[in-house]
CSV table of C-alpha atoms in Angstrom, one decimal:
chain,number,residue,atom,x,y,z
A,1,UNK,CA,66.3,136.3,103.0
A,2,UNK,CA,63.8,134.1,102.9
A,3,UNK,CA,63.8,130.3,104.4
A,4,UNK,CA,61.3,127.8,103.9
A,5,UNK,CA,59.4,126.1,106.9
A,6,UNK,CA,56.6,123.5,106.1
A,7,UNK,CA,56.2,124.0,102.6
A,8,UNK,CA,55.5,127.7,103.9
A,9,UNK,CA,57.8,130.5,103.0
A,10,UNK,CA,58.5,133.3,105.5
A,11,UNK,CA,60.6,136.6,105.2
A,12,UNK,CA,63.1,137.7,107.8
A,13,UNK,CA,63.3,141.9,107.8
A,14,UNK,CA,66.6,142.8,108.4
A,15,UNK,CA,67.4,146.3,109.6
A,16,UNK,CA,68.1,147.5,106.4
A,17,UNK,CA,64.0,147.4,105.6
A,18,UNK,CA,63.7,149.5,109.1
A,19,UNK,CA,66.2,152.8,108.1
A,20,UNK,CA,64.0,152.6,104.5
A,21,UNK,CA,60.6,152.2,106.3
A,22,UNK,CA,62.1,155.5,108.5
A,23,UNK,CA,63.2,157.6,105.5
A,24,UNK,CA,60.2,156.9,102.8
A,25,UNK,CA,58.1,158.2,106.5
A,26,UNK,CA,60.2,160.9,106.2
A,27,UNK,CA,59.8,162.0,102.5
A,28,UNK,CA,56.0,161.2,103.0
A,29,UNK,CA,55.8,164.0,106.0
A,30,UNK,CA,58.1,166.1,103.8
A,31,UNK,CA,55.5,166.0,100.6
A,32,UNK,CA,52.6,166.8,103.5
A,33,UNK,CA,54.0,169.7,104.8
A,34,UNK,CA,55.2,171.3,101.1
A,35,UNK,CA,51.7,170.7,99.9
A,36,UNK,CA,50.3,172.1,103.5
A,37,UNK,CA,52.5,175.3,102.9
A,38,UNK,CA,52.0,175.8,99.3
A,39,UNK,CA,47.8,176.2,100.1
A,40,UNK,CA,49.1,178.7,103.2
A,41,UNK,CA,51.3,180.3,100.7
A,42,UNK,CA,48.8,180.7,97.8
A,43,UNK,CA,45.9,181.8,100.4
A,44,UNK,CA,48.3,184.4,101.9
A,45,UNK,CA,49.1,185.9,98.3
A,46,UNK,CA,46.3,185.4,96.8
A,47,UNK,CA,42.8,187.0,97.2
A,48,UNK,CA,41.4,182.9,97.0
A,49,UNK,CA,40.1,182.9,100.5
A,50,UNK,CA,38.4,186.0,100.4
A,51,UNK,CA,36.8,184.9,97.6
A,52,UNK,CA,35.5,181.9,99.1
A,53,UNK,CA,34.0,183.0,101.9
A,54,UNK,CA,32.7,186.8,100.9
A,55,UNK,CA,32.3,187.9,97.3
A,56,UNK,CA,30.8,191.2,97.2
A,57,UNK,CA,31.9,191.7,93.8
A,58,UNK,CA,30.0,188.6,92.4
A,59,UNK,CA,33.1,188.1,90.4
A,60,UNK,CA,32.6,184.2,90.7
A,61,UNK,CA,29.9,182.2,88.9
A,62,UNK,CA,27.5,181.3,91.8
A,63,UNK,CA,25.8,178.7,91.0
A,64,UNK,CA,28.9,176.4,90.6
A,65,UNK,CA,29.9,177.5,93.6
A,66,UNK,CA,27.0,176.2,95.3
A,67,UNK,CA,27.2,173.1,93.7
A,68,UNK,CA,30.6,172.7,95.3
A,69,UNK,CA,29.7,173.7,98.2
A,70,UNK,CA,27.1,171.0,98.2
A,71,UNK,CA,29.4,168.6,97.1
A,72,UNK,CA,32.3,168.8,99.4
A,73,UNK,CA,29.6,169.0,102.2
A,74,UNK,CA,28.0,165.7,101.1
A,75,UNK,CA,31.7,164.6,100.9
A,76,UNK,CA,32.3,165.2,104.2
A,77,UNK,CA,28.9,163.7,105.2
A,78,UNK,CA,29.9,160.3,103.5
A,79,UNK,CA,33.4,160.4,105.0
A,80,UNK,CA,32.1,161.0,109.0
A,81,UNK,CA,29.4,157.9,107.5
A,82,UNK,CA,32.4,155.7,106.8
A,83,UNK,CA,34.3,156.3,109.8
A,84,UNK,CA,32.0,157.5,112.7
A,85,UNK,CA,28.4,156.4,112.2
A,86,UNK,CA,29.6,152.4,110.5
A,87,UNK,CA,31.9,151.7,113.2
A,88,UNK,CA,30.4,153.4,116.5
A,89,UNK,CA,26.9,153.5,115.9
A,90,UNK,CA,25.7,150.4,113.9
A,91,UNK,CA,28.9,148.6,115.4
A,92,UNK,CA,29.5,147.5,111.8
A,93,UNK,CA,33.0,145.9,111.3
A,94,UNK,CA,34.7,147.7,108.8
A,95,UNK,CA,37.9,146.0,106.4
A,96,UNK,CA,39.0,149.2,104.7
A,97,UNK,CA,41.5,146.8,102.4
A,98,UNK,CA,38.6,145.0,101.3
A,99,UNK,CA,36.2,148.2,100.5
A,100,UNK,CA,35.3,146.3,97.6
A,101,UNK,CA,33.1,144.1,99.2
A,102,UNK,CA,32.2,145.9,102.6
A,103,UNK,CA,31.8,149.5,101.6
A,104,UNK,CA,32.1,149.9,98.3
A,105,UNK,CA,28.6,152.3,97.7
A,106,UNK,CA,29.6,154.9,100.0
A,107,UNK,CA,32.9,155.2,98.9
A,108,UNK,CA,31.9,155.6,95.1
A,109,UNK,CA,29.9,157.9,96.2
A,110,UNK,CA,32.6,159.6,97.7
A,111,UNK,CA,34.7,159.6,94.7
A,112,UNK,CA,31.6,161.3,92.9
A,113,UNK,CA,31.2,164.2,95.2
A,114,UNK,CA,35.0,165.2,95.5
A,115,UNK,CA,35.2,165.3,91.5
A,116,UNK,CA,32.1,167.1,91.4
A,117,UNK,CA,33.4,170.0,93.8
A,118,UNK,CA,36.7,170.0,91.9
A,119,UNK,CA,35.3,170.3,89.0
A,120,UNK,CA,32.5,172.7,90.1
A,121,UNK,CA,34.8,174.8,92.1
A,122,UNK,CA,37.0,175.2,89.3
A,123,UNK,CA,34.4,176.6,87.3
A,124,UNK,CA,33.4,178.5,90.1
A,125,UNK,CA,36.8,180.4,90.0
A,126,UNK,CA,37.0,180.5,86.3
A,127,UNK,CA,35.9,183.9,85.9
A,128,UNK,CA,38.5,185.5,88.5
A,129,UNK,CA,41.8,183.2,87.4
A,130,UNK,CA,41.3,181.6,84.1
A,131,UNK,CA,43.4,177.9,83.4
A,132,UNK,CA,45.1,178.5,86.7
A,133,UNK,CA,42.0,178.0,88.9
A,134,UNK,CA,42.2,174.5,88.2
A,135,UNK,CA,45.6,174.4,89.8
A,136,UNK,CA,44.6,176.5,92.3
A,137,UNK,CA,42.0,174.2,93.9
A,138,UNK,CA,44.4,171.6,93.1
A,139,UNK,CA,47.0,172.8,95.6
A,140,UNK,CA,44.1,173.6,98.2
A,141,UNK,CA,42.9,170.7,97.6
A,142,UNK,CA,46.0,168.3,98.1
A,143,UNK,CA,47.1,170.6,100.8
A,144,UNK,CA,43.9,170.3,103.1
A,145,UNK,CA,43.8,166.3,102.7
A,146,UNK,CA,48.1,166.8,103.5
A,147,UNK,CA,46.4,168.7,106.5
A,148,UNK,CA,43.7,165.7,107.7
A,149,UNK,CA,46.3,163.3,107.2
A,150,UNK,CA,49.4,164.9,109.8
């Protein structure tokens, strides 16, 4: 319900808007953990982590690999950038809902890393899984940022 004061309108939230604010927290944890167990689930089953980490077979295409590897690393260098080195170090105020204006390089080049170690990684995998690496790293993927954000 909304009343008006001064020519300025203001919205009373009724406790309706708190159960809903509750349950959507809910589902959102719910969606976490499924993606959190699918990656634990498709590692356990699936010779993907072995893979990654030793391949004495050279059964994936190396060179993509590496460039993912560089990738997600200079991911992870522009994300401990955005929210360690701006804030604590330079002592740089930070509005992450205005990005647009404030930090808007880093994070493009965020955006450009993480798509190029998909994409890369995907490759990478190609030879051992075919179409389904792509949903492979997918799951990994979603399930390590589920992971970050618990």
């Amino acid at each position: 319900m909304a009343k008006k004061y001064k020519g300025n309108s203001y919205t009373r939230l009724s406790d309706d808007d708190d159960k809903n604010k509750k349950s959507s927290t809910t589902k959102l944890s719910f969606k976490k953990i499924l993606w959190i167990a699918l990656s634990v689930i498709l590692l356990f089953f699936t010779d993907f982590g072995k893979l990654l980490i030793n391949d004495k077979e050279n059964k994936l295409n190396k060179t993509f690999l590496y460039i993912a590897y560089a990738s997600f690393i200079f991911f992870v260098g522009c994300i401990l950038y955005i929210t360690f080195y701006l804030p604590k170090v330079k002592k740089v105020k930070i509005d992450y809902n205005d990005w647009q204006h404030t930090i808007k390089r880093p994070i493009q080049i965020t955006s450009v890393c993480i798509v190029v170690s998909y994409i890369s990684s995907s490759i990478a995998f190609w030879p051992v899984y075919g179409f389904i690496s792509f949903i492979i790293i997918l799951i990994c993927c979603l399930g390590g940022i589920s992971l970050v954000a618990l």
